[in-house]
Short mmCIF file of C-alpha atoms in Angstrom, two decimals:
data_model
loop_
_atom_site.label_atom_id
_atom_site.label_comp_id
_atom_site.label_asym_id
_atom_site.label_seq_id
_atom_site.Cartn_x
_atom_site.Cartn_y
_atom_site.Cartn_z
CA MET A 180 -88.97 -76.16 -140.43
CA GLU A 181 -89.16 -72.89 -142.36
CA ASN A 182 -88.64 -69.31 -140.37
CA LYS A 183 -90.74 -66.98 -141.49
CA ARG A 184 -90.86 -63.84 -139.73
CA ASN A 185 -90.27 -64.91 -136.32
CA HIS A 186 -92.24 -68.48 -136.58
CA LEU A 187 -91.30 -71.17 -137.08
CA HIS A 188 -93.32 -73.73 -138.86
CA PHE A 189 -93.31 -77.63 -137.99
CA LEU A 190 -93.34 -79.84 -140.49
CA LEU A 191 -94.66 -83.80 -140.02
CA ASP A 192 -94.19 -86.26 -143.36
CA GLY A 193 -93.93 -82.97 -145.20
CA ASP A 194 -97.48 -81.67 -144.22
CA GLY A 195 -97.52 -78.74 -141.14
CA TYR A 196 -97.95 -80.03 -138.34
CA ALA A 197 -97.79 -76.48 -135.81
CA VAL A 198 -96.74 -73.50 -135.86
CA GLY A 199 -93.92 -71.37 -132.75
CA HIS A 200 -92.56 -68.32 -132.28
CA THR A 201 -88.93 -67.88 -132.35
CA ASP A 202 -89.34 -66.61 -128.71
CA ILE A 203 -89.65 -70.06 -127.47
CA PHE A 204 -88.30 -71.57 -129.61
CA SER A 205 -84.64 -72.33 -130.97
CA LYS A 206 -83.93 -71.93 -134.81
CA LYS A 207 -81.75 -75.47 -134.18
CA ILE A 208 -84.54 -77.99 -132.14
CA ARG A 209 -84.22 -81.21 -132.70
CA PHE A 210 -87.02 -83.68 -132.75
CA PRO A 211 -86.07 -87.21 -132.23
CA ILE A 212 -87.18 -90.16 -133.83
CA SER A 213 -90.72 -91.26 -132.30
CA ASN A 214 -92.82 -94.06 -133.91
CA SER A 215 -95.57 -92.92 -133.47
CA LEU A 216 -97.71 -89.66 -134.20
CA ASP A 217 -99.34 -89.94 -130.12
CA GLN A 218 -95.58 -90.15 -129.34
CA PHE A 219 -94.30 -87.06 -131.37
CA ARG A 220 -97.44 -85.18 -130.57
CA GLU A 221 -96.82 -85.91 -126.63
CA TYR A 222 -92.32 -85.15 -126.80
CA PHE A 223 -93.89 -82.06 -128.92
CA SER A 224 -96.67 -80.59 -125.81
CA GLU A 225 -93.92 -81.10 -123.34
CA LEU A 226 -91.17 -79.06 -125.53
CA GLU A 227 -93.55 -76.64 -125.41
CA TYR A 228 -94.37 -76.24 -121.60
CA GLN A 229 -91.08 -76.11 -121.17
CA GLN A 230 -89.50 -73.67 -123.43
CA ALA A 231 -92.29 -71.18 -122.76
CA LYS A 232 -92.23 -71.82 -119.01
CA LYS A 233 -88.40 -70.76 -119.31
CA PHE A 234 -89.57 -67.27 -121.29
CA ILE A 235 -91.86 -66.76 -118.78
CA LEU A 236 -90.30 -67.46 -116.02
CA LYS A 237 -87.48 -64.88 -117.35
CA ARG A 238 -89.81 -62.40 -117.98
CA LEU A 239 -90.48 -62.70 -114.59
CA SER A 240 -87.26 -62.16 -113.35
CA ARG A 241 -87.20 -59.00 -115.13
CA ARG A 242 -90.50 -57.55 -113.83
CA SER A 243 -94.15 -58.31 -112.57
CA TYR A 244 -97.23 -59.23 -114.46
CA PRO A 245 -100.82 -59.89 -113.27
CA SER A 246 -101.69 -63.31 -115.39
CA PRO A 247 -104.38 -62.23 -117.93
CA GLU A 248 -100.77 -60.20 -118.98
CA LEU A 249 -98.93 -63.64 -118.79
CA ARG A 250 -101.60 -64.92 -121.00
CA ARG A 251 -101.74 -62.60 -123.70
CA LEU A 252 -97.43 -63.80 -124.71
CA LEU A 253 -98.29 -66.43 -124.11
CA THR A 254 -101.27 -66.66 -127.05
CA ASP A 255 -99.19 -64.11 -129.28
CA ARG A 256 -95.84 -66.37 -129.19
CA LEU A 257 -98.58 -69.15 -130.54
CA VAL A 258 -98.42 -71.46 -127.49
CA SER A 259 -101.09 -73.60 -126.90
CA SER A 260 -103.78 -72.79 -124.62
CA HIS A 261 -104.03 -75.96 -122.55
CA ASN A 262 -99.55 -75.29 -121.86
CA THR A 263 -101.18 -71.62 -121.57
CA GLU A 264 -102.50 -72.52 -118.43
CA LYS A 265 -100.58 -74.93 -117.18
CA ILE A 266 -97.74 -72.31 -117.02
CA ILE A 267 -100.00 -69.98 -115.26
CA ALA A 268 -100.97 -72.42 -112.77
CA MET A 269 -97.84 -72.86 -111.94
CA CYS A 270 -96.74 -69.79 -111.49
CA GLN A 271 -99.29 -69.07 -109.41
CA ARG A 272 -98.33 -71.85 -106.67
CA LEU A 273 -95.19 -71.50 -106.69
CA GLY A 274 -95.98 -67.68 -106.08
CA TYR A 275 -94.99 -65.39 -108.44
CA LEU A 276 -98.64 -64.47 -109.88
CA HIS A 277 -100.89 -62.45 -107.97
CA ASP A 278 -103.07 -60.41 -108.86
CA GLU A 279 -104.90 -58.64 -106.60
CA ASN A 280 -101.16 -57.59 -105.80
CA TRP A 281 -100.45 -56.73 -108.42
CA LYS A 282 -102.92 -54.29 -108.85
CA THR A 283 -102.85 -52.02 -105.46
CA HIS A 284 -99.31 -51.82 -106.54
CA PHE A 285 -100.04 -50.42 -109.70
CA ILE A 286 -102.71 -48.17 -108.65
CA GLU A 287 -100.51 -46.54 -105.92
CA GLN A 288 -98.02 -45.88 -108.24
CA GLN A 289 -100.66 -44.19 -110.83
CA ARG A 290 -101.31 -42.36 -107.82
CA ARG A 291 -98.15 -40.93 -107.47
CA LYS A 292 -97.29 -40.31 -110.75
CA GLY A 293 -100.93 -38.11 -110.53
CA VAL A 294 -103.27 -40.41 -112.61
CA GLY A 295 -106.55 -39.99 -112.26
CA PRO A 296 -109.31 -42.73 -111.02
CA ARG A 297 -110.79 -43.22 -114.29
CA LEU A 298 -107.81 -42.93 -116.61
CA ILE A 299 -106.19 -45.90 -114.31
CA ARG A 300 -109.55 -47.94 -114.29
CA ASN A 301 -109.11 -47.72 -117.36
CA LYS A 302 -105.10 -49.05 -117.93
CA LEU A 303 -106.43 -51.80 -115.78
CA ARG A 304 -109.44 -52.88 -118.36
CA MET A 305 -107.06 -52.79 -121.00
CA LYS A 306 -104.23 -54.77 -119.07
CA GLY A 307 -107.12 -57.20 -118.81
CA LEU A 308 -108.00 -56.86 -114.75
CA ASN A 309 -111.80 -56.84 -113.25
CA ILE A 310 -112.01 -52.91 -112.27
CA THR A 311 -112.27 -52.90 -108.56
CA GLN A 312 -113.63 -49.61 -106.90
CA VAL A 313 -110.57 -47.26 -107.86
CA SER A 314 -110.52 -44.12 -104.73
CA ASN A 315 -111.90 -41.24 -105.59
CA GLU A 316 -109.84 -39.43 -103.12
CA GLN A 317 -108.85 -36.45 -105.98
CA GLN A 318 -108.19 -33.08 -104.24
CA PRO A 319 -105.34 -33.51 -102.62
CA LEU A 320 -103.79 -35.19 -105.50
CA ILE A 321 -105.38 -32.06 -107.66
CA LEU A 322 -104.42 -30.00 -105.72
CA ARG A 323 -100.46 -31.20 -105.19
CA LEU A 324 -100.46 -30.93 -109.59
CA LEU A 325 -101.90 -27.13 -109.52
CA GLU A 326 -99.60 -26.61 -106.74
CA THR A 327 -96.62 -28.25 -108.49
CA ARG A 328 -96.71 -29.45 -111.95
CA TYR A 329 -98.71 -25.79 -112.63
CA ARG A 330 -97.67 -23.29 -110.24
CA LEU A 331 -96.15 -21.06 -112.71
CA ARG A 332 -99.52 -21.08 -115.06
CA ASN A 333 -101.24 -18.35 -114.32
CA LEU A 334 -104.56 -18.97 -113.95
CA ARG A 335 -106.56 -15.86 -113.86
CA ASP A 336 -106.07 -16.20 -117.41
CA ILE A 337 -109.26 -18.44 -119.23
CA LYS A 338 -106.95 -20.01 -121.94
CA GLU A 339 -104.03 -20.71 -119.80
CA LYS A 340 -107.30 -21.90 -117.36
CA HIS A 341 -108.70 -24.48 -119.74
CA LYS A 342 -105.20 -25.99 -120.95
CA VAL A 343 -104.68 -26.72 -117.27
CA ILE A 344 -108.33 -28.29 -117.22
CA ALA A 345 -107.44 -30.23 -120.16
CA SER A 346 -103.81 -31.46 -119.35
CA LEU A 347 -105.85 -31.93 -115.83
CA ILE A 348 -109.11 -34.36 -117.26
CA ARG A 349 -106.01 -36.02 -119.82
CA ARG A 350 -104.74 -37.07 -116.90
CA GLY A 351 -108.35 -38.98 -116.14
CA PHE A 352 -109.94 -36.46 -113.36
CA ASP A 353 -113.88 -35.07 -113.66
CA LEU A 354 -114.51 -31.46 -114.82
CA ALA A 355 -116.44 -30.89 -111.87
CA ILE A 356 -113.70 -31.63 -109.22
CA ILE A 357 -111.07 -29.83 -111.25
CA GLN A 358 -113.06 -26.75 -111.49
CA GLU A 359 -113.70 -27.48 -107.82
CA CYS A 360 -109.80 -27.37 -106.64
CA LEU A 361 -109.14 -24.64 -108.93
CA GLU A 362 -111.57 -21.69 -106.93
CA LYS A 363 -110.48 -22.60 -103.84
CA LEU A 364 -106.63 -22.40 -105.05
CA THR A 365 -107.59 -19.20 -106.81
CA ASN A 366 -109.44 -18.42 -103.39
CA GLN A 367 -106.19 -18.63 -101.43
CA THR A 368 -104.31 -16.62 -103.48
#
């Protein structure tokens, strides 16, 4: 084995056999003497499975992950696709992975932060999840943001108004609804 920037190269009779990641395999790993290549492959696959499972369970103990993100974590750590699917199936079977619950919680968390539906959909897409219909109830969120975060802004000044609009668009809200809410708020005052 030679260590090269978080990658461990496993050599078998001087030839490259596999590449592993230091997050999965420790640097002081020892292999038993085996009589055949098939026996060694079995042992290596089982060792990779056990180490990757330990890695994932440690990650899941810290926070919840959707299954595509766990799949990406394992792939980035050079775990074989067979063991990756085996680990994800095991986590789902044991109830550690609930993509729909995670998605619902994530959407609610983002809405509490004042993030619009467009940005939420983009974040879900980046995490590799199927995008379901994100609620389009934007008006109450925009009005709340205008009354709290942007309350000190002079919305009658065109420059300030454009800054607020640009900020809300970056948060993932639709321009037409933003303008509607701004009109409603300026008519009230």
